[in-house]
Structures are given as structure tokens and as C-alpha cells.
mmCIF file with all atom_site columns, C-alpha atoms in Angstrom:
data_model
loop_
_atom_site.group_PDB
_atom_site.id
_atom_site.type_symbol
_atom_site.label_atom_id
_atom_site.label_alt_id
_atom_site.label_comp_id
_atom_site.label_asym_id
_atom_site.label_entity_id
_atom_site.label_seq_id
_atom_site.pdbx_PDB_ins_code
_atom_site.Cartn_x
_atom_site.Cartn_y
_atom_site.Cartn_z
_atom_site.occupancy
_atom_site.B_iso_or_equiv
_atom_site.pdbx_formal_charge
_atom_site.auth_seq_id
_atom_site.auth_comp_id
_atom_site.auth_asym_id
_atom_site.auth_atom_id
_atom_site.pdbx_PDB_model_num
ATOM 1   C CA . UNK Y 1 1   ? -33.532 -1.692  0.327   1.00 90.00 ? 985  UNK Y CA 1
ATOM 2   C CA . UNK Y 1 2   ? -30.701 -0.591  2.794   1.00 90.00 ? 986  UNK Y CA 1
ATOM 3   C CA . UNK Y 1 3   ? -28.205 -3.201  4.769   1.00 88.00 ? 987  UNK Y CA 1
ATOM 4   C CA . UNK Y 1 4   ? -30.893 -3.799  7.282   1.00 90.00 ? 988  UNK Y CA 1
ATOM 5   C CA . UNK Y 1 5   ? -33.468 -4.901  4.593   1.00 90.00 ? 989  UNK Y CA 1
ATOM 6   C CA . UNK Y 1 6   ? -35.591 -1.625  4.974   1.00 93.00 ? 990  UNK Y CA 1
ATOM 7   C CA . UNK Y 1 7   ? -37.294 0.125   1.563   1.00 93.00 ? 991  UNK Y CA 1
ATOM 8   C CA . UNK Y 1 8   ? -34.998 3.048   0.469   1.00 93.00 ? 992  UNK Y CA 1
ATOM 9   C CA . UNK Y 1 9   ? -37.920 5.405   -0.642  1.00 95.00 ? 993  UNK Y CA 1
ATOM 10  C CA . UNK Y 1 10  ? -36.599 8.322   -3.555  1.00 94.00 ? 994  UNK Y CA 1
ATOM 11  C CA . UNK Y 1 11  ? -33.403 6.513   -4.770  1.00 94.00 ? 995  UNK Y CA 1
ATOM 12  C CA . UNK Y 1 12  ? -32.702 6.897   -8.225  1.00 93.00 ? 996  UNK Y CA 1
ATOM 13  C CA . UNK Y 1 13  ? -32.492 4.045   -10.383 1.00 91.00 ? 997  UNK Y CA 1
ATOM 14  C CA . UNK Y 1 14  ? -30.574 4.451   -14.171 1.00 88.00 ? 998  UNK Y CA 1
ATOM 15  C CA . UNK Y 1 15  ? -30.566 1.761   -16.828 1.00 83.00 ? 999  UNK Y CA 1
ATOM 16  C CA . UNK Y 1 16  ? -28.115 2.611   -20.064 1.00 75.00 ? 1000 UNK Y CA 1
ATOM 17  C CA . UNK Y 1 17  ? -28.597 0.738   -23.152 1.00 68.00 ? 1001 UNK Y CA 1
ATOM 18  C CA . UNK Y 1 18  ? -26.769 1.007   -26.269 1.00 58.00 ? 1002 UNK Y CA 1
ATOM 19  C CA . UNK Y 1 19  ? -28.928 1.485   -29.271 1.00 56.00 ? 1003 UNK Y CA 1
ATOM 20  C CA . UNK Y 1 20  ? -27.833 -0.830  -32.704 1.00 53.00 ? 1004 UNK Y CA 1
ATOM 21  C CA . UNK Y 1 21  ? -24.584 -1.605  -30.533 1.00 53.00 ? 1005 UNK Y CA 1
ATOM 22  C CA . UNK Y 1 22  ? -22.840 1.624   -30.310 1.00 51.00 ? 1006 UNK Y CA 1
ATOM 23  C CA . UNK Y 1 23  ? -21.587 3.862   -27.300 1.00 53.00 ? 1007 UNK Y CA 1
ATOM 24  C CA . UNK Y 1 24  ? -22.608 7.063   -29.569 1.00 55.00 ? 1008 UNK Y CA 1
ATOM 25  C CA . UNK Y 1 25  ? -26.409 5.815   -29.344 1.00 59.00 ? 1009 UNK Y CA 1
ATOM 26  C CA . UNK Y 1 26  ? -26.566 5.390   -25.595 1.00 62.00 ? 1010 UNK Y CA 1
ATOM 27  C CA . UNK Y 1 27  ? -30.230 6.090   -24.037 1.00 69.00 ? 1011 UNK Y CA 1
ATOM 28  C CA . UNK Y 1 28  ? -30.277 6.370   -19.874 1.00 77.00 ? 1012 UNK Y CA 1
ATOM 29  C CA . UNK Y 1 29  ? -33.681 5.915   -18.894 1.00 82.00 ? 1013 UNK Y CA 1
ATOM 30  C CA . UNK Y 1 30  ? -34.484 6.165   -15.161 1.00 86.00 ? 1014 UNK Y CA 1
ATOM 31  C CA . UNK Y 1 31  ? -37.493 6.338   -12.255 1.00 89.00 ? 1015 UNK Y CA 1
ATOM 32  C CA . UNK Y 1 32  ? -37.661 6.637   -9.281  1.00 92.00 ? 1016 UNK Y CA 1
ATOM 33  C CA . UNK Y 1 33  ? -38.228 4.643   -6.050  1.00 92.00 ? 1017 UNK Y CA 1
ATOM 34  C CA . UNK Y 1 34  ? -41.732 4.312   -4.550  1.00 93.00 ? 1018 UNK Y CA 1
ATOM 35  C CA . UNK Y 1 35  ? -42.278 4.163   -0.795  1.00 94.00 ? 1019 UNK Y CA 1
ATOM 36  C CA . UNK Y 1 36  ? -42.116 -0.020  -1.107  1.00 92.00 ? 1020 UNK Y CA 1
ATOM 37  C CA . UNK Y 1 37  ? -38.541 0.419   -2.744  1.00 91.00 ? 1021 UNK Y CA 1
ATOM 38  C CA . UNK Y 1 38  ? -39.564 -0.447  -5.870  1.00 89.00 ? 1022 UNK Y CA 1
ATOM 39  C CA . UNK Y 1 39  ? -39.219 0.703   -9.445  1.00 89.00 ? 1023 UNK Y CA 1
ATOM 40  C CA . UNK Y 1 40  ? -39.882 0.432   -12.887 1.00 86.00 ? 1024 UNK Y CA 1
ATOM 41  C CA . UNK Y 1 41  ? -37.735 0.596   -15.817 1.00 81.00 ? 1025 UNK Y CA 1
ATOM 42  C CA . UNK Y 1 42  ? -38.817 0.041   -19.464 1.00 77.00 ? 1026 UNK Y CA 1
ATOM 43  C CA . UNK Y 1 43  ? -35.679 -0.885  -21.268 1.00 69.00 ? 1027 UNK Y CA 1
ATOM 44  C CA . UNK Y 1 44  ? -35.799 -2.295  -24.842 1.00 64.00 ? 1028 UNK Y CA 1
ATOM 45  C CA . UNK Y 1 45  ? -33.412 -5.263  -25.126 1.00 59.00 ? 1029 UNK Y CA 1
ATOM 46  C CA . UNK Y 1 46  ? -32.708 -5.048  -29.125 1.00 55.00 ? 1030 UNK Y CA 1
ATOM 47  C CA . UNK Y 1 47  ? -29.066 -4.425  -29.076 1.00 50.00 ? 1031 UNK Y CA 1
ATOM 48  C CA . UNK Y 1 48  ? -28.769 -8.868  -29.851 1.00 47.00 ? 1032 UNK Y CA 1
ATOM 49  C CA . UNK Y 1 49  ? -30.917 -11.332 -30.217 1.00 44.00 ? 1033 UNK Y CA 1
ATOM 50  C CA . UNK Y 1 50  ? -29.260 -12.723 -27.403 1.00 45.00 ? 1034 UNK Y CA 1
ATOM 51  C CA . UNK Y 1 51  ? -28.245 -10.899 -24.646 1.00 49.00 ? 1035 UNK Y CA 1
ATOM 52  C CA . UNK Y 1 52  ? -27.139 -7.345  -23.779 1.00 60.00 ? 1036 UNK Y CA 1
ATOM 53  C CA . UNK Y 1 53  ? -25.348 -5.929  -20.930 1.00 69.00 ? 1037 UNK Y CA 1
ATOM 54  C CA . UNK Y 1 54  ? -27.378 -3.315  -19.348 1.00 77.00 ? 1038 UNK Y CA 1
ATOM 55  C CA . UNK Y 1 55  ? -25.665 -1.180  -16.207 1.00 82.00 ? 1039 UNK Y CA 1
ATOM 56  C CA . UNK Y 1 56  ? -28.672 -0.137  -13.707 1.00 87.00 ? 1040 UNK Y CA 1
ATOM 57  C CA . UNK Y 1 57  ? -27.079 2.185   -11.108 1.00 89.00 ? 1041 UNK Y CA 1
ATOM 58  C CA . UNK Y 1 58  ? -28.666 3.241   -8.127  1.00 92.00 ? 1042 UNK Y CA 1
ATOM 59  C CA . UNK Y 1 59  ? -28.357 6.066   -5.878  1.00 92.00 ? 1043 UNK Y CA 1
ATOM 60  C CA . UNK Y 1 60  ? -29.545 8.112   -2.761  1.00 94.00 ? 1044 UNK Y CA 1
ATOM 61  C CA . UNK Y 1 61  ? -28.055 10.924  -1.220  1.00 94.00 ? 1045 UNK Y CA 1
ATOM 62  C CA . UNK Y 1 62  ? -26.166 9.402   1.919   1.00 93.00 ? 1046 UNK Y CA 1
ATOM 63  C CA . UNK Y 1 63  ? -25.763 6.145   0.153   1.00 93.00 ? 1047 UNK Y CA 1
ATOM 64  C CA . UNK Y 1 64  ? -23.024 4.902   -1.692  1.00 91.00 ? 1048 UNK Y CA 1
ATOM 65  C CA . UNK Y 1 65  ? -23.973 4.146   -5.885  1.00 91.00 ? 1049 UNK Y CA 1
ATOM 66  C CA . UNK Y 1 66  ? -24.126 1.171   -6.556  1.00 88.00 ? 1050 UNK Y CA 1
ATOM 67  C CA . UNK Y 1 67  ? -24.092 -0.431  -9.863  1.00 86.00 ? 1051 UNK Y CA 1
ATOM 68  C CA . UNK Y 1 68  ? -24.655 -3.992  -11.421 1.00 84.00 ? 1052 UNK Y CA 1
ATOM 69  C CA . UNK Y 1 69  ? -24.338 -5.170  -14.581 1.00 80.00 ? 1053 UNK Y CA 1
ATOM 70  C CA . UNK Y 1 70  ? -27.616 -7.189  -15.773 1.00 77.00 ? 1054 UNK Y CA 1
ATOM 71  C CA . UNK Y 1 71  ? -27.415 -9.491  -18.751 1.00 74.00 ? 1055 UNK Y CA 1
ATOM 72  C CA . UNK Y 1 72  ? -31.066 -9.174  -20.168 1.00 66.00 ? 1056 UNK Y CA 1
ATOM 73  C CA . UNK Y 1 73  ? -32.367 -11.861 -22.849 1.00 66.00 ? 1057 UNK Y CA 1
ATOM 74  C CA . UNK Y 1 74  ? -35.071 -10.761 -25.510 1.00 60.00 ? 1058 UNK Y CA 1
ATOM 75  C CA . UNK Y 1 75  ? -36.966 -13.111 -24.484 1.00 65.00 ? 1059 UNK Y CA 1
ATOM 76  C CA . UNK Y 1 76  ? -37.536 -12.027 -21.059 1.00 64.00 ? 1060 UNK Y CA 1
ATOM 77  C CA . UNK Y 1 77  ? -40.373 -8.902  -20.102 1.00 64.00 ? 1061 UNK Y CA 1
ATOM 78  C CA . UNK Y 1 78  ? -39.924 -8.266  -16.867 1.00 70.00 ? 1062 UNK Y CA 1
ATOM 79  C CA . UNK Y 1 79  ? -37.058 -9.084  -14.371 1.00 74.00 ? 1063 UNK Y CA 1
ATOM 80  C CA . UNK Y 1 80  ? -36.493 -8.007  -10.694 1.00 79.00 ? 1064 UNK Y CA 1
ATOM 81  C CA . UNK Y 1 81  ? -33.644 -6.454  -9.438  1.00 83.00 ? 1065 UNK Y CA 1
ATOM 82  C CA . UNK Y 1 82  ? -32.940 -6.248  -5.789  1.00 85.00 ? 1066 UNK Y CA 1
ATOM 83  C CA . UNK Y 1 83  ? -29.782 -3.627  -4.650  1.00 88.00 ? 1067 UNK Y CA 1
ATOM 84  C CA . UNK Y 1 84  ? -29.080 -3.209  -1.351  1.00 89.00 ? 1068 UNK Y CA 1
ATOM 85  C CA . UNK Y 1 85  ? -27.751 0.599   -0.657  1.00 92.00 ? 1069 UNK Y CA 1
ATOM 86  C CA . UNK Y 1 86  ? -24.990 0.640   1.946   1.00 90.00 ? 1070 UNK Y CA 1
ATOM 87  C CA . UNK Y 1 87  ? -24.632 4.051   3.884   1.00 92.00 ? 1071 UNK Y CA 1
ATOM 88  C CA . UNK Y 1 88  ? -21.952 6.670   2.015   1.00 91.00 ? 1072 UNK Y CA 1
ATOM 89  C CA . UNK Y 1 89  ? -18.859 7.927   3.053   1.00 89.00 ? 1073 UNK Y CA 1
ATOM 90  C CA . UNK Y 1 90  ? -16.975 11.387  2.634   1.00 90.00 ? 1074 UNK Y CA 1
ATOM 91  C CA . UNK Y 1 91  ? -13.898 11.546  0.674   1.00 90.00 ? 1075 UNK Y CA 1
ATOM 92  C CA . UNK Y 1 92  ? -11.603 14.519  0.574   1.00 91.00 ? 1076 UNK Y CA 1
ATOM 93  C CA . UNK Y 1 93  ? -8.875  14.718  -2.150  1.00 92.00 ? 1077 UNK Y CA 1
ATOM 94  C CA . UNK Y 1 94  ? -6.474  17.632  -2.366  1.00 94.00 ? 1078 UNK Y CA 1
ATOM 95  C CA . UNK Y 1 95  ? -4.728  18.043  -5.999  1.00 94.00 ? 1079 UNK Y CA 1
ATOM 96  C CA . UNK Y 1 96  ? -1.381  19.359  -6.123  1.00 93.00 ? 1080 UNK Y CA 1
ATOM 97  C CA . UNK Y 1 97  ? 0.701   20.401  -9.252  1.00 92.00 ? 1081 UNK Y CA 1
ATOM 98  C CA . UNK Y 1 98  ? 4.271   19.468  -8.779  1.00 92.00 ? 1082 UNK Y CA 1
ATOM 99  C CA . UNK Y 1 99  ? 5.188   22.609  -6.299  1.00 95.00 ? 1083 UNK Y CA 1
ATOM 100 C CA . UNK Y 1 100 ? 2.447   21.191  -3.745  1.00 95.00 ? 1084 UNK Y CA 1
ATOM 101 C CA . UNK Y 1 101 ? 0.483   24.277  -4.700  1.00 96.00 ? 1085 UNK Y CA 1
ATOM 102 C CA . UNK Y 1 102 ? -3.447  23.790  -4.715  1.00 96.00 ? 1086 UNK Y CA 1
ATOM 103 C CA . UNK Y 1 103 ? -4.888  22.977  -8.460  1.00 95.00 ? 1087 UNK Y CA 1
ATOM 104 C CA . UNK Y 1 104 ? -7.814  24.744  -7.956  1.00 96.00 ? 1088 UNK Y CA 1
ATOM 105 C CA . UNK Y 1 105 ? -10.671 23.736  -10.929 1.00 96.00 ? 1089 UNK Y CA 1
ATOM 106 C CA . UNK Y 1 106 ? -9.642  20.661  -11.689 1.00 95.00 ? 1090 UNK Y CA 1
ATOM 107 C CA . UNK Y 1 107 ? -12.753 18.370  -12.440 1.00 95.00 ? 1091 UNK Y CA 1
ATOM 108 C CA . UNK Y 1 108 ? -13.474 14.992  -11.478 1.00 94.00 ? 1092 UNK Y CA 1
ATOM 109 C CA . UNK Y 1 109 ? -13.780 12.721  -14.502 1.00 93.00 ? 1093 UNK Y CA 1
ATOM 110 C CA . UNK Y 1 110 ? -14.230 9.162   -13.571 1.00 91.00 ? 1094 UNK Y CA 1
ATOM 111 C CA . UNK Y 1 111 ? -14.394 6.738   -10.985 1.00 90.00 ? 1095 UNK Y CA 1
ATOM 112 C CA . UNK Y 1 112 ? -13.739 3.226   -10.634 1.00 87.00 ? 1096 UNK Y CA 1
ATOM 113 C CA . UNK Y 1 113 ? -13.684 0.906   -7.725  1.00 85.00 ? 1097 UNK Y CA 1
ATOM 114 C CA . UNK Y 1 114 ? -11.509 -1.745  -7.218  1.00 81.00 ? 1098 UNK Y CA 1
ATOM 115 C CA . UNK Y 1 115 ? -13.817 -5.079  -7.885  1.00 69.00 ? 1099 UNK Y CA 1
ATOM 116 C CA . UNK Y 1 116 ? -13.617 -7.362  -10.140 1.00 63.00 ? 1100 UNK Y CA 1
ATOM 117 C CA . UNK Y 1 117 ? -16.301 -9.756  -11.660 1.00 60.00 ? 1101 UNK Y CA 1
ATOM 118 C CA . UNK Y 1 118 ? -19.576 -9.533  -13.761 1.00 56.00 ? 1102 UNK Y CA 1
ATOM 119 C CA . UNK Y 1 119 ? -20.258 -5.940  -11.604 1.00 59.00 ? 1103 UNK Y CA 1
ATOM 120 C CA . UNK Y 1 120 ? -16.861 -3.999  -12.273 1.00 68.00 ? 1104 UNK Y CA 1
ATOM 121 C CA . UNK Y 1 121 ? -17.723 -0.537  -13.318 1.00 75.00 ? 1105 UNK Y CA 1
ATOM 122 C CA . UNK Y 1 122 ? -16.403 2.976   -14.558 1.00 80.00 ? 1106 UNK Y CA 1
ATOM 123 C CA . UNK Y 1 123 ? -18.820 6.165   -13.535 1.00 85.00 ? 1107 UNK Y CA 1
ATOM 124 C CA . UNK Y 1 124 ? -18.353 8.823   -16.037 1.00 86.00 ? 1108 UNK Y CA 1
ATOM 125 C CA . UNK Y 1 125 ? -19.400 12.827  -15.620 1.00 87.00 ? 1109 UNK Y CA 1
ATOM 126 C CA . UNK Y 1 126 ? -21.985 11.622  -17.959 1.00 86.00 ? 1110 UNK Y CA 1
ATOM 127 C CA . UNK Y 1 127 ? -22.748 8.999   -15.162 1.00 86.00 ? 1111 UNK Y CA 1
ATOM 128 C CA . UNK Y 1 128 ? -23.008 10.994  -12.056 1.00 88.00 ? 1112 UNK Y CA 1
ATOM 129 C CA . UNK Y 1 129 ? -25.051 13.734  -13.992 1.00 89.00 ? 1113 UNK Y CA 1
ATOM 130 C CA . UNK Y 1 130 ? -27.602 10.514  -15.007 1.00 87.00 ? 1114 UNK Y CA 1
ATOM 131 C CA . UNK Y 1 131 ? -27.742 10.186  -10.996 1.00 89.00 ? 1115 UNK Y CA 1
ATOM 132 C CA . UNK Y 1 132 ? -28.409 14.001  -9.712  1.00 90.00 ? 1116 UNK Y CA 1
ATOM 133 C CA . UNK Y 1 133 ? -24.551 13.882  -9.197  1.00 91.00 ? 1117 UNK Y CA 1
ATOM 134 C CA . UNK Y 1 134 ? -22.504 17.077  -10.470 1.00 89.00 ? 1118 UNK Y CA 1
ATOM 135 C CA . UNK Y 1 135 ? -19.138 16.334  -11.414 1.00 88.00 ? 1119 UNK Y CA 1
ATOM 136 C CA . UNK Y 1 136 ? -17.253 17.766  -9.276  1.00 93.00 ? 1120 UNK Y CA 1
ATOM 137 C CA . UNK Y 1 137 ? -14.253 20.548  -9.326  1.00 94.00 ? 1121 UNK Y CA 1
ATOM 138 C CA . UNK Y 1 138 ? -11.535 21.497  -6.699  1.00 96.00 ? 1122 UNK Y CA 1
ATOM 139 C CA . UNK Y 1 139 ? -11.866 24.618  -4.814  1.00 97.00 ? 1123 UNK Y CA 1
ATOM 140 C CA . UNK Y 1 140 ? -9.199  27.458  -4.551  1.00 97.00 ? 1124 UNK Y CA 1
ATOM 141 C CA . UNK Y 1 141 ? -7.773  24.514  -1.800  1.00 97.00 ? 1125 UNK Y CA 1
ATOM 142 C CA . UNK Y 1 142 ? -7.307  22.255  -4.208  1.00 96.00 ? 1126 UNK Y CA 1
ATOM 143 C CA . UNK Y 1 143 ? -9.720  19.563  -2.485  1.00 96.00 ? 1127 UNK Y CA 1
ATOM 144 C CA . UNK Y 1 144 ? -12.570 17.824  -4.028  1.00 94.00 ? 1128 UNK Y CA 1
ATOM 145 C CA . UNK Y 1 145 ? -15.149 15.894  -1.905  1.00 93.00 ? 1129 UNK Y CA 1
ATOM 146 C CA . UNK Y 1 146 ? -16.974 12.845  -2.843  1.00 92.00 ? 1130 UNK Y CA 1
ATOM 147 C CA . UNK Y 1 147 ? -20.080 11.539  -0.455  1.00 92.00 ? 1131 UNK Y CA 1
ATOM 148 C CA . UNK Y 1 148 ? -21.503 9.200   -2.679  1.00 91.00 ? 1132 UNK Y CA 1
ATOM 149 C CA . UNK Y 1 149 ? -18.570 6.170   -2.239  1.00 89.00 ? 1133 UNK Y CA 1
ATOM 150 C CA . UNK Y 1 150 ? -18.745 2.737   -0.627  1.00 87.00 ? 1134 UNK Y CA 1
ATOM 151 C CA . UNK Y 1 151 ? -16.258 2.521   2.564   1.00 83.00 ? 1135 UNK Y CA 1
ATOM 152 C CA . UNK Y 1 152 ? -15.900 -0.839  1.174   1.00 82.00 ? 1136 UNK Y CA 1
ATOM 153 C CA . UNK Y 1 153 ? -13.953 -0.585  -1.793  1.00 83.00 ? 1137 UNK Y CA 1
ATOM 154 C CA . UNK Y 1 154 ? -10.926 1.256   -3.060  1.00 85.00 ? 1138 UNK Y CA 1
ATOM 155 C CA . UNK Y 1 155 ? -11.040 3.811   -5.643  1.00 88.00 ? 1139 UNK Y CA 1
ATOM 156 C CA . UNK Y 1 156 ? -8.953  5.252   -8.604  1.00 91.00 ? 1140 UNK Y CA 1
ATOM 157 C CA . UNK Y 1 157 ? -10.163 8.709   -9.375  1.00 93.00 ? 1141 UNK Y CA 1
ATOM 158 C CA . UNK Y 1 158 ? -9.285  10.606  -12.548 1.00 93.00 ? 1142 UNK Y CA 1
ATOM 159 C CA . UNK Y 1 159 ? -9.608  14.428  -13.328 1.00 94.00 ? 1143 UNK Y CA 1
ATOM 160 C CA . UNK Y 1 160 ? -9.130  16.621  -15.880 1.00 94.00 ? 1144 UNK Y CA 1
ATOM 161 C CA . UNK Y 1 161 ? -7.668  20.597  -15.989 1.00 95.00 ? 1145 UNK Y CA 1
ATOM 162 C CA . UNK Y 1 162 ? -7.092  22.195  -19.132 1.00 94.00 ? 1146 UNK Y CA 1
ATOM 163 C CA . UNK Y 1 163 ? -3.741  23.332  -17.737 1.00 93.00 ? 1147 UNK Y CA 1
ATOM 164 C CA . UNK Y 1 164 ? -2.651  20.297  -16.462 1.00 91.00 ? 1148 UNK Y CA 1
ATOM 165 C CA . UNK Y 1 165 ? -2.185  16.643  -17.975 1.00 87.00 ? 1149 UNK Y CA 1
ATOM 166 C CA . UNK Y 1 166 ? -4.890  14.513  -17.210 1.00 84.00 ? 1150 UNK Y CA 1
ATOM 167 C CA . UNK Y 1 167 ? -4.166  12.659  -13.569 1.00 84.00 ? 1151 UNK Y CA 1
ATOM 168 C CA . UNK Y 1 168 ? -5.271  9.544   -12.050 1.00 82.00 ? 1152 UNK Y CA 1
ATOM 169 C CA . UNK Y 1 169 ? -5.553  9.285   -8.201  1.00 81.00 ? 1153 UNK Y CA 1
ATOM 170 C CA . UNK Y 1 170 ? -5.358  5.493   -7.327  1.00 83.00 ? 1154 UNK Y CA 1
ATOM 171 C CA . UNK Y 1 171 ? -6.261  3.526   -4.581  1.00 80.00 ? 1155 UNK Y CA 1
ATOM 172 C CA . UNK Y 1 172 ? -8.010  5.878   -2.491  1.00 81.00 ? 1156 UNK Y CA 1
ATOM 173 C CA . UNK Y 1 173 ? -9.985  4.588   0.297   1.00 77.00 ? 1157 UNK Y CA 1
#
């Protein structure tokens, strides 16, 4: 649903799980949602007998991702999720070497926004690419956008050049 409660219809939804407990065996399985908002994902909850923490992302283009962490039990067969997408905003960063000249194909390697708590996350390439979203580079400017963040939160952004050490942009809002 959006802020106002209404079905978001064509949002993707991505569940990761970690297969016998290891980042290497990650599976992303995802769907789609249906004109009611709502989706299914099948995710097997094998990692522990226990509990596993399973990230389901969602996204929309001209909404922000959102992400929350969901601590399944073996025991349980079906749960329901409810995320409510807030509208996106567009970021502009311009990289600069240390001359203030433009860094031009420098590529955007992670995100993280500033929250804390059970729903904390870090979106990877890997991430974005599991949500339509190409990583992506700066121009011949130097700028990269983003129009997929919350204006709620603050960010720290990190790219990667393979002529340049890798950088961290932090706190951008």
C-alpha cells in the first residue's frame, strides 16, 4: 500500500534466503504485486530449526525501497507482510578526485540508511539489480542520480572506480 493506505499495483517484492547458512548460497526469489497489493512469496525457512532472518525488499518506480527484516520460524506456512511505500526522492551526487575534477564512471556500490533497529539494511549492486535497479555510474559530470531513496532518512553511499580508492559518501540527505 502507499502512505494513504491505497494498493500499490506492480511493485516488486524480493525475499533473500541463505541456503545451509552461507552468503555464497543466497537464492532471491521475487513476484510481483497484484492489483489488491498483494503478493506471494514461497521462501523455504531451512537455514535453523529456529528462526532465520529473511530481508523482503520492496520497490516501485517513484517510491522509495523499502526493506524489513522478517524473522520466519519453521513452523510457520504462511505470514503477511504489510509495507507501506512512501513516494521517492531524487538525489544528485557529483564525485570529485582531489583536483575537484569530475570522476566520470565511478559506480555506485552500496547504500545504507541511517536507522537503526531490527530493519537496518545495506543494498548491494546485487540488491538493486534483484529490484529492476541498475547500479548506477557517474557521467562525464561526475554526478550520479538516485530516485529510488526515502526523504526520510540519511544515507551513506559507497562507489567504486578502478582508478580510484574505494569512497564512501556519508550522510547524504
Amino acid at each position: 500500500v502507499d502512505v494513504d493506505g491505497q494498493p500499490v499495483v506492480g511493485a516488486i517484492v524480493c525475499g533473500e534466503q541463505d541456503l545451509v547458512a552461507d552468503v555464497l548460497n543466497r537464492v532471491t526469489k521475487s513476484a510481483v504485486s497484484d492489483a489488491s497489493g498483494r503478493y506471494s512469496l514461497e521462501l523455504d525457512v531451512h537455514v535453523s530449526p529456529q528462526s532465520a532472518l529473511l530481508p523482503i525488499r520492496v520497490f516501485k518506480p517513484g517510491y522509495a525501497i523499502v526493506q524489513r527484516n522478517f524473522s520466519a520460524r519453521a513452523e510457520q506456512t504462511e505470514v503477511e507482510l504489510q509495507f507501506a511505500l512512501e513516494p521517492a526522492r531524487r538525489i544528485a551526487v557529483c564525485l570529485v578526485d582531489k583536483y575537484d575534477k569530475p570522476v566520470a564512471g565511478a559506480k555506485l556500490a552500496g547504500v545504507q540508511p541511517h536507522q537503526t533497529g531490527p530493519n537496518q539494511f545495506w543494498l548491494t549492486a546485487e540488491s538493486l539489480d534483484s529490484l529492476g535497479i541498475e547500479s548506477p555510474s557517474s557521467d562525464a559530470e561526475g554526478l550520479i542520480e538516485l530516485a529510488w531513496l526515502s526523504a526520510e532518512n540519511q544515507y551513506d553511499l559507497s562507489f567504486e572506480h578502478p582508478e580510484y580508492a574505494h569512497t564512501m559518501a556519508r550522510n547524504v540527505q
